[in-house]
Coordinates of C-alpha atoms and ligand atoms in Angstrom, one line a residue:
R1 CA -9.9 0.3 -27.0
M2 CA -8.8 3.5 -25.4
N3 CA -8.8 5.6 -22.3
Q4 CA -12.6 6.3 -22.3
L5 CA -12.1 9.7 -20.8
G6 CA -9.6 10.9 -23.4
F7 CA -6.2 12.6 -23.6
Y8 CA -4.1 15.5 -22.6
P9 CA -3.3 17.9 -25.5
N10 CA 0.4 17.5 -25.1
A11 CA 0.7 13.9 -24.1
P12 CA 0.7 10.6 -26.2
K13 CA -2.7 9.6 -27.6
M14 CA -3.4 6.1 -28.7
A15 CA -6.3 3.8 -29.6
I16 CA -6.0 0.1 -30.2
V17 CA -8.1 -1.7 -32.8
V18 CA -8.8 -5.3 -32.2
T19 CA -8.9 -6.8 -35.7
K20 CA -7.7 -9.5 -38.0
D21 CA -7.6 -7.3 -41.0
S22 CA -4.1 -6.6 -42.2
A23 CA -5.1 -4.3 -45.1
D24 CA -3.9 -0.7 -44.5
A25 CA -7.3 1.0 -44.0
G26 CA -5.9 3.9 -41.9
F27 CA -7.9 5.7 -39.2
T28 CA -9.5 9.1 -38.8
I29 CA -10.2 11.3 -35.8
V30 CA -13.7 12.8 -36.2
S31 CA -15.2 15.7 -34.5
A32 CA -18.2 14.6 -32.4
N33 CA -19.9 17.9 -32.9
N34 CA -20.0 18.1 -36.7
N35 CA -18.7 14.7 -37.9
K36 CA -15.8 16.5 -39.7
V37 CA -12.5 14.6 -40.0
V38 CA -9.9 16.5 -38.2
Y39 CA -7.0 14.1 -38.4
S40 CA -6.1 11.0 -40.3
G41 CA -3.3 8.5 -39.9
K42 CA -2.1 5.0 -40.6
L43 CA -2.6 2.0 -38.4
S44 CA 0.4 0.1 -37.3
A45 CA 1.0 -3.4 -38.7
L46 CA -1.1 -6.3 -37.3
E47 CA 0.3 -7.6 -34.0
H48 CA -0.4 -10.8 -32.0
S49 CA -0.9 -10.2 -28.3
S50 CA 1.3 -12.3 -26.1
N51 CA -1.4 -12.4 -23.4
S52 CA -4.3 -13.7 -25.5
S53 CA -5.2 -14.8 -29.0
L54 CA -6.2 -11.2 -29.9
Q55 CA -4.7 -9.4 -32.8
T56 CA -4.4 -5.6 -32.7
R57 CA -3.3 -2.6 -34.7
S58 CA -2.6 0.7 -33.0
A59 CA -3.7 4.2 -34.0
D60 CA -1.2 6.8 -32.7
F61 CA -2.6 10.4 -32.9
S62 CA -0.3 12.1 -30.5
K63 CA 0.4 14.8 -33.0
F64 CA -3.2 15.9 -32.9
K65 CA -3.5 18.4 -30.0
T66 CA -6.6 20.5 -30.4
P67 CA -9.0 20.3 -27.4
G68 CA -12.4 19.1 -28.1
K69 CA -14.7 16.1 -28.4
Y70 CA -14.0 13.4 -30.9
F71 CA -14.3 9.7 -31.9
V72 CA -11.9 7.4 -33.8
A73 CA -13.2 5.9 -37.0
V74 CA -11.7 2.8 -38.7
K75 CA -13.3 1.2 -41.8
G76 CA -14.8 -2.1 -41.0
V77 CA -15.1 -1.7 -37.2
A78 CA -17.5 0.2 -35.0
N79 CA -16.6 3.8 -34.1
S80 CA -14.9 4.4 -30.8
Y81 CA -16.8 6.0 -27.9
P82 CA -16.6 9.7 -27.9
F83 CA -13.6 11.0 -26.0
T84 CA -12.2 14.4 -25.0
I85 CA -8.9 16.1 -25.5
S86 CA -8.5 18.6 -22.7
K87 CA -6.2 19.7 -19.9
N88 CA -7.6 17.9 -16.9
V89 CA -9.1 14.9 -18.7
N90 CA -8.4 12.3 -16.0
Y91 CA -9.5 14.6 -13.1
V92 CA -12.9 12.9 -12.9
A93 CA -11.3 9.5 -12.4
A94 CA -8.7 10.9 -10.0
V95 CA -11.2 12.5 -7.7
A96 CA -13.7 9.6 -8.0
S97 CA -11.1 7.0 -6.9
L98 CA -10.4 9.0 -3.8
K99 CA -14.0 9.6 -3.0
G100 CA -14.5 5.8 -3.3
Y101 CA -13.1 5.5 0.2
Y102 CA -15.8 7.6 1.7
Y103 CA -18.4 5.0 0.6
Q104 CA -16.4 2.3 2.4
R105 CA -16.6 4.1 5.8
V106 CA -17.9 1.6 8.3
S107 CA -19.4 3.2 11.4
M108 CA -21.1 6.4 10.2
P109 CA -24.2 7.1 8.1
L110 CA -23.5 8.4 4.5
Y111 CA -25.8 11.3 4.0
E112 CA -27.2 12.3 0.6
K113 CA -25.4 15.6 0.6
Y114 CA -22.1 13.6 0.2
A115 CA -23.2 10.2 -1.0
G116 CA -26.0 11.2 -3.4
K117 CA -28.3 8.2 -4.2
W118 CA -25.8 5.9 -2.5
A119 CA -26.7 7.4 0.9
R120 CA -27.1 4.7 3.6
P121 CA -27.3 4.3 7.4
A122 CA -24.1 3.5 9.4
G123 CA -22.6 0.1 9.0
H124 CA -21.0 -1.9 11.8
P125 CA -20.6 0.2 15.0
D126 CA -17.8 -2.0 16.2
T127 CA -17.9 -0.6 19.7
S128 CA -18.3 -4.0 21.3
V129 CA -15.7 -6.3 19.7
L130 CA -14.7 -9.5 21.3
V131 CA -11.1 -10.6 21.8
H132 CA -11.0 -14.0 20.0
A133 CA -9.4 -17.0 21.8
S134 CA -6.5 -16.7 19.4
A135 CA -5.7 -13.3 20.7
A136 CA -6.2 -13.9 24.4
T137 CA -3.6 -12.5 26.9
T138 CA -3.6 -12.1 30.7
E139 CA -4.7 -8.5 30.4
R140 CA -7.2 -9.2 27.7
P141 CA -8.6 -12.7 28.1
E142 CA -10.9 -14.4 25.6
G143 CA -14.2 -12.5 25.4
T144 CA -12.9 -9.2 26.6
V145 CA -14.9 -6.4 25.0
I146 CA -13.0 -3.7 23.2
S147 CA -14.0 -0.9 20.9
C148 CA -12.7 -0.6 17.4
P149 CA -15.1 1.7 15.5
G150 CA -14.6 3.3 12.1
G151 CA -12.2 2.5 9.4
W152 CA -13.1 1.4 5.9
Y153 CA -14.6 -1.9 4.8
D154 CA -11.7 -3.8 3.1
A155 CA -13.4 -4.7 -0.1
G156 CA -16.7 -6.2 -1.1
D157 CA -16.8 -7.8 2.3
Y158 CA -17.5 -6.2 5.7
N159 CA -14.3 -6.8 7.5
K160 CA -11.3 -4.7 8.4
Y161 CA -7.8 -6.1 8.0
V162 CA -4.7 -4.3 9.3
V163 CA -2.3 -5.9 6.8
N164 CA -4.3 -4.6 3.8
S165 CA -4.9 -1.3 5.5
G166 CA -1.1 -1.0 5.7
I167 CA -0.2 -0.8 2.1
T168 CA -3.4 1.2 1.4
M169 CA -2.6 3.9 3.9
G170 CA 1.1 3.9 3.0
T171 CA 0.2 4.5 -0.7
L172 CA -2.4 7.2 0.1
L173 CA 0.0 9.0 2.5
S174 CA 2.8 8.8 -0.1
A175 CA 0.5 10.3 -2.7
Y176 CA 0.1 13.2 -0.3
E177 CA 3.8 13.4 0.5
D178 CA 4.7 13.4 -3.2
F179 CA 2.0 15.8 -4.4
S180 CA 1.1 17.8 -1.3
G181 CA 0.6 21.1 -3.2
Y182 CA -1.9 19.4 -5.6
F183 CA -3.8 17.7 -2.8
D184 CA -3.9 20.7 -0.5
T185 CA -6.7 22.1 -2.6
L186 CA -8.3 18.9 -3.8
K187 CA -11.9 18.6 -2.5
T188 CA -14.0 15.4 -2.5
N189 CA -17.2 16.6 -0.9
I190 CA -16.9 14.7 2.4
P191 CA -18.2 15.9 5.8
E192 CA -14.8 17.1 7.0
E193 CA -14.2 19.3 4.0
G194 CA -13.1 22.8 5.0
N195 CA -11.6 21.9 8.4
G196 CA -8.1 23.0 7.4
V197 CA -6.9 19.5 6.6
P198 CA -6.7 18.3 2.9
D199 CA -9.5 15.9 2.1
I200 CA -7.1 13.1 1.2
L201 CA -5.8 13.3 4.7
N202 CA -9.3 13.7 6.2
E203 CA -10.2 10.4 4.5
V204 CA -7.0 8.7 5.6
I205 CA -7.6 9.8 9.2
Y206 CA -10.9 8.1 9.3
N207 CA -9.1 4.8 8.8
L208 CA -6.1 5.8 10.9
R209 CA -8.2 6.3 14.0
W210 CA -9.6 2.8 13.6
M211 CA -6.1 1.4 13.1
L212 CA -5.0 2.9 16.3
T213 CA -7.7 0.9 18.2
M214 CA -6.2 -2.3 16.8
Q215 CA -3.1 -2.0 18.9
D216 CA -3.1 -3.7 22.3
P217 CA -2.0 -0.9 24.7
N218 CA -0.6 -3.5 27.0
D219 CA 2.2 -4.7 24.8
G220 CA 2.2 -2.7 21.5
G221 CA 1.2 -5.7 19.3
V222 CA -1.5 -5.3 16.7
Y223 CA -4.4 -7.6 15.9
N224 CA -4.6 -8.9 12.4
K225 CA -8.2 -8.0 11.8
C226 CA -11.6 -6.9 13.1
T227 CA -13.9 -9.4 11.6
N228 CA -17.1 -11.5 11.5
A229 CA -16.4 -15.2 12.0
A230 CA -17.7 -15.8 8.5
F231 CA -18.4 -13.5 5.5
D232 CA -21.8 -11.8 5.5
G233 CA -24.3 -12.5 2.8
M234 CA -24.9 -9.9 0.0
V235 CA -26.7 -7.5 2.3
M236 CA -26.3 -3.8 3.1
P237 CA -23.6 -2.7 5.6
G238 CA -24.6 -3.1 9.2
V239 CA -27.7 -5.2 8.6
T240 CA -26.2 -8.3 10.2
K241 CA -25.6 -8.2 13.9
L242 CA -23.3 -11.1 14.3
P243 CA -20.4 -10.9 16.8
R244 CA -17.2 -9.1 15.7
Y245 CA -13.8 -10.3 16.8
V246 CA -10.2 -9.1 16.9
V247 CA -7.9 -12.1 16.2
Q248 CA -4.3 -13.0 16.9
K249 CA -1.6 -10.3 16.7
G250 CA 0.9 -10.8 14.0
T251 CA 4.3 -9.5 12.9
G252 CA 3.0 -8.4 9.5
A253 CA 0.1 -6.4 10.9
T254 CA 2.3 -4.9 13.6
L255 CA 5.1 -3.8 11.3
D256 CA 2.6 -2.4 8.7
F257 CA 1.0 -0.6 11.5
A258 CA 4.3 0.8 12.7
A259 CA 5.1 2.0 9.2
V260 CA 1.7 3.7 8.7
T261 CA 1.6 5.4 12.1
A262 CA 5.2 6.6 11.7
Q263 CA 4.5 8.0 8.2
A264 CA 1.2 9.6 9.5
A265 CA 3.1 11.1 12.4
R266 CA 5.5 12.8 10.0
I267 CA 2.8 14.1 7.7
L268 CA 0.3 15.2 10.3
K269 CA 2.7 17.2 12.4
K270 CA 2.1 20.0 10.0
F271 CA -1.6 19.9 11.0
S272 CA -1.2 19.7 14.8
A273 CA -3.3 22.9 15.2
Q274 CA -6.3 21.2 13.6
L275 CA -5.5 17.7 15.0
P276 CA -4.1 18.2 18.4
G277 CA -2.2 15.2 19.7
L278 CA -2.8 13.0 16.7
A279 CA 0.7 13.1 15.3
D280 CA 2.2 12.4 18.7
S281 CA -0.2 9.5 19.4
C282 CA 0.8 8.0 16.1
E283 CA 4.5 8.3 16.8
K284 CA 4.1 6.7 20.2
A285 CA 2.0 3.9 18.7
A286 CA 4.7 3.3 16.0
L287 CA 7.5 3.0 18.5
A288 CA 5.5 0.5 20.6
A289 CA 4.6 -1.5 17.6
W290 CA 8.2 -1.6 16.5
Q291 CA 9.3 -2.9 19.9
W292 CA 6.7 -5.6 19.8
A293 CA 7.9 -6.8 16.4
L294 CA 11.5 -6.9 17.6
K295 CA 10.4 -9.3 20.3
N296 CA 8.1 -11.2 18.0
P297 CA 9.9 -11.2 14.6
N298 CA 8.1 -14.2 13.1
V299 CA 4.4 -14.5 14.2
R300 CA 2.4 -15.5 11.1
Y301 CA -1.3 -15.2 10.8
D302 CA -2.0 -18.8 9.7
Q303 CA -5.8 -19.0 9.8
N304 CA -5.9 -22.8 9.1
A305 CA -3.6 -23.5 12.0
I306 CA -5.5 -21.1 14.3
N307 CA -8.8 -22.7 13.3
K308 CA -7.5 -26.1 14.4
Q309 CA -6.8 -24.8 17.8
F310 CA -9.5 -22.2 18.6
S311 CA -13.2 -21.5 18.2
P312 CA -15.2 -20.0 16.7
K313 CA -13.5 -20.8 13.4
I314 CA -12.7 -17.6 11.5
T315 CA -13.1 -18.0 7.7
T316 CA -12.9 -14.4 6.4
G317 CA -9.9 -13.1 4.4
G318 CA -6.5 -14.2 5.7
Y319 CA -3.9 -11.8 4.3
G320 CA -1.6 -14.5 5.7
D321 CA 1.9 -13.2 4.9
F322 CA 4.8 -15.3 6.2
R323 CA 7.8 -13.3 5.2
F324 CA 8.4 -10.1 7.2
V325 CA 11.7 -8.8 5.8
D326 CA 9.9 -6.3 3.5
E327 CA 7.5 -5.2 6.3
G328 CA 10.6 -4.7 8.5
C329 CA 12.3 -2.6 5.8
W330 CA 9.3 -0.4 5.2
A331 CA 8.6 0.2 8.9
A332 CA 12.3 1.0 9.5
A333 CA 12.3 3.4 6.6
E334 CA 9.2 5.2 7.9
L335 CA 10.5 5.3 11.5
F336 CA 13.9 6.5 10.3
A337 CA 12.3 9.2 8.1
T338 CA 10.2 10.4 11.0
T339 CA 12.5 10.2 13.9
K340 CA 15.9 10.3 12.2
D341 CA 17.0 7.8 14.8
G342 CA 20.1 5.8 13.8
Q343 CA 18.8 2.5 15.2
Y344 CA 16.3 2.3 12.3
L345 CA 19.0 3.1 9.7
Y346 CA 21.0 0.2 11.2
E347 CA 18.0 -2.1 10.6
L348 CA 17.5 -0.7 7.1
R349 CA 21.0 -1.3 6.0
K350 CA 20.3 -5.0 6.3
Y351 CA 17.9 -4.8 3.3
I352 CA 18.7 -1.7 1.5
N353 CA 20.6 -3.6 -1.2
D354 CA 17.8 -6.1 -2.0
P355 CA 16.3 -6.0 -5.5
M356 CA 13.3 -3.7 -6.1
T357 CA 9.9 -5.5 -6.2
L358 CA 6.5 -4.3 -7.2
P359 CA 4.5 -3.6 -4.1
N360 CA 1.4 -5.6 -3.1
W361 CA -0.2 -6.4 0.2
G362 CA 2.3 -9.1 1.0
N363 CA 5.4 -7.2 -0.2
V364 CA 5.8 -3.7 0.9
Y365 CA 9.6 -3.4 0.3
G366 CA 9.2 -0.8 -2.4
L367 CA 7.2 1.5 -0.1
G368 CA 10.3 1.8 2.1
I369 CA 12.5 2.5 -0.9
Y370 CA 10.2 5.3 -2.2
T371 CA 10.1 6.9 1.3
L372 CA 13.9 6.9 1.6
L373 CA 14.2 8.6 -1.8
R374 CA 11.4 11.0 -1.2
N375 CA 13.0 12.1 2.1
S376 CA 16.7 11.6 1.1
K377 CA 17.6 15.3 1.4
T378 CA 16.8 15.3 5.1
L379 CA 18.1 11.9 5.9
D380 CA 21.5 10.8 7.0
L381 CA 22.1 8.3 4.1
S382 CA 25.5 8.2 2.5
S383 CA 25.5 9.6 -1.0
P384 CA 26.5 6.3 -2.6
E385 CA 23.5 4.8 -0.8
T386 CA 21.2 7.5 -2.2
E387 CA 22.6 6.9 -5.7
M388 CA 22.2 3.1 -5.3
L389 CA 18.5 3.6 -4.3
K390 CA 17.9 5.9 -7.3
K391 CA 19.5 3.4 -9.7
K392 CA 17.4 0.6 -8.2
V393 CA 14.2 2.5 -9.0
L394 CA 15.3 3.8 -12.3
S395 CA 16.4 0.4 -13.7
F396 CA 13.2 -1.2 -12.4
A397 CA 11.2 1.4 -14.2
S398 CA 13.3 1.3 -17.3
A399 CA 12.5 -2.3 -17.8
Y400 CA 8.8 -1.3 -17.8
V401 CA 9.4 1.4 -20.4
E402 CA 11.3 -1.0 -22.6
A403 CA 8.4 -3.5 -22.5
I404 CA 5.9 -1.2 -24.1
P405 CA 6.7 -1.6 -27.8
S406 CA 6.3 -5.3 -27.8
N407 CA 2.9 -5.2 -26.0
A408 CA -0.1 -5.3 -28.4
F409 CA -1.9 -2.7 -26.3
K410 CA 1.2 -0.5 -26.0
T411 CA 0.9 -0.4 -22.2
V412 CA 3.3 -1.4 -19.5
M413 CA 0.6 -3.6 -18.0
G414 CA 0.8 -7.0 -19.6
K415 CA 4.6 -7.1 -20.0
S416 CA 4.2 -10.7 -18.8
K417 CA 1.3 -13.1 -18.1
A418 CA 2.2 -12.9 -14.4
D419 CA 0.7 -9.4 -14.4
F420 CA -2.7 -11.0 -14.5
N421 CA -3.6 -12.3 -11.1
W422 CA -6.1 -11.6 -8.3
G423 CA -6.3 -7.8 -8.2
S424 CA -4.3 -7.4 -11.5
N425 CA -5.5 -3.8 -11.9
S426 CA -3.5 -3.0 -8.8
N427 CA -0.4 -4.3 -10.6
A428 CA -1.1 -1.8 -13.4
A429 CA -1.5 1.0 -11.0
N430 CA 1.5 0.0 -8.9
Q431 CA 3.7 -0.2 -12.0
G432 CA 2.5 3.3 -12.7
I433 CA 3.6 4.4 -9.2
A434 CA 7.1 3.0 -9.8
L435 CA 7.2 4.9 -13.1
I436 CA 6.1 8.1 -11.4
N437 CA 8.8 7.7 -8.8
A438 CA 11.3 7.2 -11.5
Y439 CA 10.0 10.4 -13.2
L440 CA 10.3 12.4 -9.9
I441 CA 13.9 11.2 -9.5
S442 CA 15.0 11.8 -13.1
K443 CA 12.5 14.3 -14.6
D444 CA 12.8 12.1 -17.7
K445 CA 9.5 12.3 -19.5
K446 CA 9.6 8.7 -20.8
Y447 CA 8.7 7.5 -17.3
L448 CA 5.7 9.8 -17.1
D449 CA 4.5 8.8 -20.6
A450 CA 4.9 5.1 -19.6
A451 CA 2.9 5.7 -16.4
L452 CA 0.1 7.2 -18.5
T453 CA -0.1 4.0 -20.6
N454 CA -1.2 2.1 -17.5
L455 CA -3.8 4.8 -16.5
D456 CA -5.0 4.4 -20.1
Y457 CA -5.1 0.6 -19.6
I458 CA -7.2 0.9 -16.4
L459 CA -9.6 3.4 -18.1
G460 CA -10.2 1.3 -21.2
R461 CA -7.1 0.6 -23.3
N462 CA -7.1 -3.1 -22.5
A463 CA -8.2 -6.4 -24.0
T464 CA -11.6 -6.5 -22.2
G465 CA -12.7 -3.1 -23.4
F466 CA -13.9 -2.1 -19.9
C467 CA -13.1 1.0 -18.0
F468 CA -12.4 -0.7 -14.6
L469 CA -13.3 2.3 -12.4
T470 CA -17.0 2.3 -11.5
G471 CA -19.0 5.4 -12.5
V472 CA -16.4 6.6 -15.0
G473 CA -16.2 6.2 -18.8
T474 CA -18.7 4.9 -21.3
K475 CA -18.4 1.2 -20.7
S476 CA -17.3 0.6 -17.1
T477 CA -17.7 -2.1 -14.5
M478 CA -21.4 -2.3 -13.5
N479 CA -21.7 -5.4 -11.3
P480 CA -18.7 -5.5 -8.9
H481 CA -18.6 -8.1 -6.1
H482 CA -19.5 -5.4 -3.6
R483 CA -22.2 -6.1 -1.1
Q484 CA -23.7 -2.6 -1.0
S485 CA -23.7 -2.3 -4.8
V486 CA -25.6 -5.6 -5.0
A487 CA -28.0 -5.0 -2.1
D488 CA -28.9 -1.3 -2.6
G489 CA -31.3 -1.8 -5.5
I490 CA -29.6 1.0 -7.4
V491 CA -28.6 0.1 -11.0
E492 CA -25.3 1.9 -10.9
P493 CA -22.7 0.5 -8.6
V494 CA -21.2 2.6 -5.8
P495 CA -18.9 5.0 -7.8
G496 CA -15.1 5.4 -7.7
L497 CA -14.3 1.7 -7.0
L498 CA -11.6 -0.1 -9.0
A499 CA -12.5 -3.7 -10.1
G500 CA -9.8 -6.4 -9.5
G501 CA -9.4 -7.0 -13.2
P502 CA -8.5 -10.0 -15.4
N503 CA -7.4 -13.0 -13.4
P504 CA -7.1 -16.4 -15.2
G505 CA -7.0 -18.0 -11.7
R506 CA -10.9 -17.8 -11.7
Q507 CA -10.9 -18.9 -8.0
D508 CA -14.6 -17.9 -7.7
G509 CA -15.7 -20.7 -10.0
C510 CA -18.0 -18.4 -12.0
K511 CA -18.7 -19.0 -15.6
Y512 CA -16.3 -16.8 -17.6
E513 CA -16.8 -16.0 -21.3
F514 CA -13.1 -15.4 -22.0
L515 CA -10.4 -17.5 -20.4
E516 CA -7.0 -16.0 -21.5
P517 CA -4.8 -14.0 -19.1
E518 CA -5.7 -10.5 -20.3
T519 CA -9.4 -11.3 -21.2
C520 CA -10.4 -13.4 -18.2
Y521 CA -12.6 -10.8 -16.6
L522 CA -16.3 -11.2 -15.7
D523 CA -18.5 -8.2 -14.9
E524 CA -20.8 -10.1 -12.7
S525 CA -21.2 -9.8 -8.9
C526 CA -20.4 -13.5 -8.3
S527 CA -16.9 -12.9 -9.6
Y528 CA -14.9 -12.1 -6.5
A529 CA -11.7 -13.2 -8.2
S530 CA -12.0 -10.7 -11.1
N531 CA -14.6 -8.2 -10.1
E532 CA -14.3 -7.5 -6.4
I533 CA -13.1 -4.1 -5.3
A534 CA -10.6 -3.5 -2.5
I535 CA -9.0 -0.6 -0.7
N536 CA -5.5 -1.8 -1.6
W537 CA -6.4 -1.7 -5.3
N538 CA -8.0 1.7 -5.2
A539 CA -5.1 3.3 -3.4
P540 CA -2.5 3.0 -6.3
M541 CA -5.3 4.1 -8.6
V542 CA -5.7 7.2 -6.4
Y543 CA -1.9 7.7 -6.5
L544 CA -1.5 7.2 -10.3
A545 CA -4.5 9.2 -11.5
N546 CA -3.8 12.1 -9.2
A547 CA -0.1 12.1 -9.9
I548 CA -0.7 12.3 -13.6
E549 CA -3.2 15.1 -13.1
A550 CA -0.8 16.9 -10.9
L551 CA 2.1 16.5 -13.4
Q552 CA 0.1 17.1 -16.6
G553 CA -1.3 20.3 -15.1
N554 CA 2.3 21.7 -15.1
Ligands
LIG1 O1 -6.2 -9.5 -2.6 C1 -6.2 -10.8 -2.0 C2 -5.5 -11.7 -3.0 O2 -4.1 -11.4 -3.2 C3 -5.6 -13.2 -2.5 O3 -5.1 -14.1 -3.4 C4 -7.0 -13.5 -2.1 C5 -7.2 -14.9 -1.6 O4 -6.6 -15.0 -0.3 O5 -7.5 -12.6 -1.2 C6 -7.6 -11.2 -1.7 O6 -8.0 -10.4 -0.7 C7 -9.4 -10.5 -0.3 C8 -9.5 -10.7 1.2 O7 -8.9 -11.9 1.5 C9 -10.8 -10.5 1.8 N1 -11.4 -9.3 1.3 C10 -11.5 -9.2 -0.1 C11 -10.1 -9.2 -0.7 C12 -10.1 -9.0 -2.2 O8 -10.7 -10.0 -2.9

């Protein structure tokens, strides 16, 4: 098991052999061109994984640095897939994961020029969306028709959820903020390319313009989602014509929206010549959303409760968060970084000392911490506060670094069984982001090397042996729970999409071959609990893969 793309000349290089054989057979690196052995080494002692019954031995060939194409050979086991040692070895994955968003665009046709064989007509137009009974107000009573076009489909399903767009957009915008020089020249072959705006931002803006339509201009509150009443079948985008609704506004959605629009305002200011008015609109939207949330600090999206009261019943994804302290912290951090207004700092100081947590859709605290650190030079934080924030991220990341040696796959991912849940691959990627932030703060290479272990995990150095990014690597996810990939009649799935990954919860009820935490993955389209794709999982992959490319290039 190894990163199926390969390795950077000057970075750590490791392959994992799953075996029960404790005899010291050694391993060799063999040139794929002429079958000559170019390096030989000893395998580590046999180890028992703590996340499954697998036993492993590792082959460390970090010392071998010559660019080329090779495979690993170990007596008694099949040779590895061919891999490359080269300078920009993960670039393909980095660009593909970003391009993945283009294929999720809802309301425009994907032309062959950009989409290749995955070209398709536009999906849902979403220009006549109904205000659901749960969202009715005096100004917009039930059945009011509003227009919410564009945006990305959330996942394998055809709905658009503000909460999940929140962390997704925050992560992508942060990738740009942290590595703007790198992204300024990165092209993904999308229709906007060459308009003077970097493609990562062009892609983000497609979803941003949709998000802006999800705010009720009458009060600043933000609807939780734009959705069908029930999930569509496994058909192509836009084939079904069932009514679309916006549902109840919520504190989580509104604060996430405030954070995203505040961050977008800050970043897009630089492009106001190309995007007149957009940064200003975003800032205005953010301020109004923040005000709504101050007046409505605790409005949950509790779909079961809503369905008892209103019809039609809505049974699509809930993203039903019920704790909004972290969303408040993130929104305050973005608003403070953008406006420098002390009222947001006042709010922030209520949570700034909380312990660091790994971001996920329901917990965005860390996004706020990263933003404060990234902008600390221009912000009016006290120096003990900045030091405290640095320490918080560094000690969080250090615990990850320290976990690697005892992990049978020598990755950060899998430091505990709890890493393997619904969307586990996003944990691997988000751990990588925490480590990259620690590296940016400290310039200590141990954090960068540790982040790379998780990119290696996602691209193949894991118990399943799969590369989880579609279209990349030798043995990658082929049958994601992704409606277009199922319905389009093309063997290869839509490329650049990250599968959820091992999840012993098995909430889909599919028949799994392996049941242990790190092996419980099923490459079948029925498996929405281990093999769906989702925008909030792709985003940390975009961050991690591109950050590593940006940093290894130096
Ligand atoms: O990612 C979400 C996961 O954390 C939840 O446990 C799960 C069940 O509520 O839902 C996941 O999100 C799904 C969403 O509800 C609908 N679109 C597809 C998402 C990925 O499976």
